[in-house]
CSV table of C-alpha atoms in Angstrom, one decimal:
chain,number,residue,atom,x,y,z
Q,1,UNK,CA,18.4,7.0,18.4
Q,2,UNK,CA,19.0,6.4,21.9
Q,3,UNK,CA,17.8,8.3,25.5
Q,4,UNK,CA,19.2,8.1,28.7
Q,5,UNK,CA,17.9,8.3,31.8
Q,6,UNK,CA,20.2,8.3,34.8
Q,7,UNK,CA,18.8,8.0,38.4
Q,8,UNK,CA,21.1,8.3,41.7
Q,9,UNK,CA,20.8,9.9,45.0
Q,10,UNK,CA,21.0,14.1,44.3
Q,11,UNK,CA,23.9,14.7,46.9
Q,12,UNK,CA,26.1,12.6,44.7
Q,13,UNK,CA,24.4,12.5,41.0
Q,14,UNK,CA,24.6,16.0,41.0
Q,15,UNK,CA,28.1,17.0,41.3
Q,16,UNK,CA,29.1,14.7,38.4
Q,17,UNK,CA,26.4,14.6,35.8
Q,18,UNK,CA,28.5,16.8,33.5
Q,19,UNK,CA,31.3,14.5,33.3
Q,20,UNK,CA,28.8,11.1,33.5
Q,21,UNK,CA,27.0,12.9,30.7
Q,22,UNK,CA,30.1,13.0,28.2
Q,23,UNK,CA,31.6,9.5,29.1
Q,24,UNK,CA,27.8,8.1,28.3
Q,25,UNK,CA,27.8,10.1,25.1
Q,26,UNK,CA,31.5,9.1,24.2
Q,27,UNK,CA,30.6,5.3,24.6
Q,28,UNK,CA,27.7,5.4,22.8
Q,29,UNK,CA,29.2,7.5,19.9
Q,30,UNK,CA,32.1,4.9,19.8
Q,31,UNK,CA,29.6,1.4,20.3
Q,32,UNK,CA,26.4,2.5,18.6
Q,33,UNK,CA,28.4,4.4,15.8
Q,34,UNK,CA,25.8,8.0,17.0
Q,35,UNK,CA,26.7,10.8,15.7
Q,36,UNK,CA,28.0,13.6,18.0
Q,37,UNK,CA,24.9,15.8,17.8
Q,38,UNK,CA,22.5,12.8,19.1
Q,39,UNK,CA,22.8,13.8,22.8
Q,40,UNK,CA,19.6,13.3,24.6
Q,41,UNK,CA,20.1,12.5,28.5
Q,42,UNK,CA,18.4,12.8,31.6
Q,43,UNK,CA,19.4,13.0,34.9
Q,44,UNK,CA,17.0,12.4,37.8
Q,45,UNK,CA,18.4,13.1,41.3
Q,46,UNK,CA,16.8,11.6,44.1
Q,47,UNK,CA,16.3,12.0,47.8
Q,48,UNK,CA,17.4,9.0,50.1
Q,49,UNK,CA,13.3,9.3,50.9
Q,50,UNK,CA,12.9,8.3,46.8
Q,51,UNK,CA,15.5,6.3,45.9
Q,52,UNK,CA,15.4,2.6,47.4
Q,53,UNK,CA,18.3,0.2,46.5
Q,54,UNK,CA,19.6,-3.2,48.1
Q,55,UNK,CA,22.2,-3.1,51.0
Q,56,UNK,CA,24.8,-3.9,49.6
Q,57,UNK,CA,24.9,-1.1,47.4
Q,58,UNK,CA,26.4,2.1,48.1
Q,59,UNK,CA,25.2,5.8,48.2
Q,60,UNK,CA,27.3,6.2,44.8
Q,61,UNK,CA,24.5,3.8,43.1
Q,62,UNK,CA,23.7,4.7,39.8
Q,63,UNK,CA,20.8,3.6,37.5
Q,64,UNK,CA,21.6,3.9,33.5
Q,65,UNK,CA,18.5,3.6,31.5
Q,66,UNK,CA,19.0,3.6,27.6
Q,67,UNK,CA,15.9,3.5,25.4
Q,68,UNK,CA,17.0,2.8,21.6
Q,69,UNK,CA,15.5,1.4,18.2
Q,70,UNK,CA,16.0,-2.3,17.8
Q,71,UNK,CA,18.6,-3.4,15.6
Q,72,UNK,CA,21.6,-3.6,17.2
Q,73,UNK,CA,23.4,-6.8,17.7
Q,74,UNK,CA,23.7,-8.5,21.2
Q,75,UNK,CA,27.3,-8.4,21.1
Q,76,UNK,CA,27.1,-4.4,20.2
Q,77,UNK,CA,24.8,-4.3,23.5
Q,78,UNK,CA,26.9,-6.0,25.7
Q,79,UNK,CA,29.9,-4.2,24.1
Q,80,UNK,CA,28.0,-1.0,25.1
Q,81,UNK,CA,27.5,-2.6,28.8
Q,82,UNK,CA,30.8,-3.3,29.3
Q,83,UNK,CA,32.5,0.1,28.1
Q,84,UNK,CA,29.7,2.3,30.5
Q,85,UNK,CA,30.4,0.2,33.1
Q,86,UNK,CA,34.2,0.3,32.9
Q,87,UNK,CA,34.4,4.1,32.1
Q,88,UNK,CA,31.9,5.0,34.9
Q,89,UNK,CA,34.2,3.0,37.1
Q,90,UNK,CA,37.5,4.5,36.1
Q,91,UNK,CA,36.6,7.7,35.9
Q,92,UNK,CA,34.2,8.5,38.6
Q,93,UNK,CA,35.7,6.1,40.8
Q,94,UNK,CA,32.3,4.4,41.1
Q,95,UNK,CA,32.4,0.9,41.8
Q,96,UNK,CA,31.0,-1.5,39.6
Q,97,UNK,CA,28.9,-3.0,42.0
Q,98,UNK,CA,27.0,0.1,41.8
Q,99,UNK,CA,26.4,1.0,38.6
Q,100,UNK,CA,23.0,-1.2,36.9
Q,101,UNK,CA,22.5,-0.6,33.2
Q,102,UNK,CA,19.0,-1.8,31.5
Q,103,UNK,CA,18.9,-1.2,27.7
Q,104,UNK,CA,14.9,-0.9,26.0
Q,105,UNK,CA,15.2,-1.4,22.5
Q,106,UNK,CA,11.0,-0.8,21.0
Q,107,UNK,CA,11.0,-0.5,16.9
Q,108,UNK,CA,11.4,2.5,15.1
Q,109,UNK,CA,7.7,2.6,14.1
Q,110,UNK,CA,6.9,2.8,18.1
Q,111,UNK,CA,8.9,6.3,18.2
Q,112,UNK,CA,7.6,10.0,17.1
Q,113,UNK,CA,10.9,12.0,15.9
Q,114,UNK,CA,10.7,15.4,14.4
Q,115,UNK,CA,6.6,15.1,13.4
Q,116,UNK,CA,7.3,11.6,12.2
Q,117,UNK,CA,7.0,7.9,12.8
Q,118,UNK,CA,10.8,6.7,13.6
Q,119,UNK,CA,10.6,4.0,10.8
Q,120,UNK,CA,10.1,6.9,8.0
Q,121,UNK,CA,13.0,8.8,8.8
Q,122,UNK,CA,15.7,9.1,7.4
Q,123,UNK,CA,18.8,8.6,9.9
Q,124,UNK,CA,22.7,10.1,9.7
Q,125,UNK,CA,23.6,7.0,11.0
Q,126,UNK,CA,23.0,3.4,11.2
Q,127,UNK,CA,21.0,0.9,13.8
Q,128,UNK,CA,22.0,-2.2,12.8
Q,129,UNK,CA,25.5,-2.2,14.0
């Protein structure tokens, strides 16, 4: 299971969440080993009166937030890190000064999933990867 929450400033979040959206879901499918169906992103766009970031950032700053059962290894995070960063920058032409990424990882027993506890389901694919 992961979320993601993307934050940016609305005049430029909004025209490319669509495409954001699937090069998010294609690195995760391909780092966390997901399975195509477990899509589950957020965007929220900002007004410049909202959304305050350092100076030497740009208005293209983006804010990646993924919240994900534990269990994945450090290098599969920073694998994940590395591939979001690069894609975003390739293909949006967003520079990687401006992209942050946090991960959250809480344990499975901390999430409610389909009228269950996360740690008593039973998952299509694996976490510890």
């Amino acid at each position: 299971m992961a979320q993601i929450k993307v934050y940016g400033l609305a005049d430029k979040l909004n025209p490319i969440k669509a495409e954001l959206s699937n090069i998010i879901h294609t690195c995760v499918i391909d780092i966390l080993q997901l399975t195509p169906e477990k899509r589950f992103h957020r965007f929220f766009p900002l007004e410049k009166s909202d959304f305050y970031y350092p100076h030497d950032r740009s208005e293209n700053y983006l804010i990646v937030e993924i919240s994900m059962f534990e269990g994945r290894s450090v290098e599969t995070k920073k694998q994940l890190i590395r591939l979001l960063i690069q894609n975003i920058h390739e293909k949006l032409n967003i520079s990687i000064y401006d992209i942050e990424i946090t991960i959250f990882e809480t344990p499975k027993h901390n999430w409610g999933i389909r009228g269950l506890p996360g740690d008593e389901l039973i998952l299509n694919y694996k976490v510890e990867v």
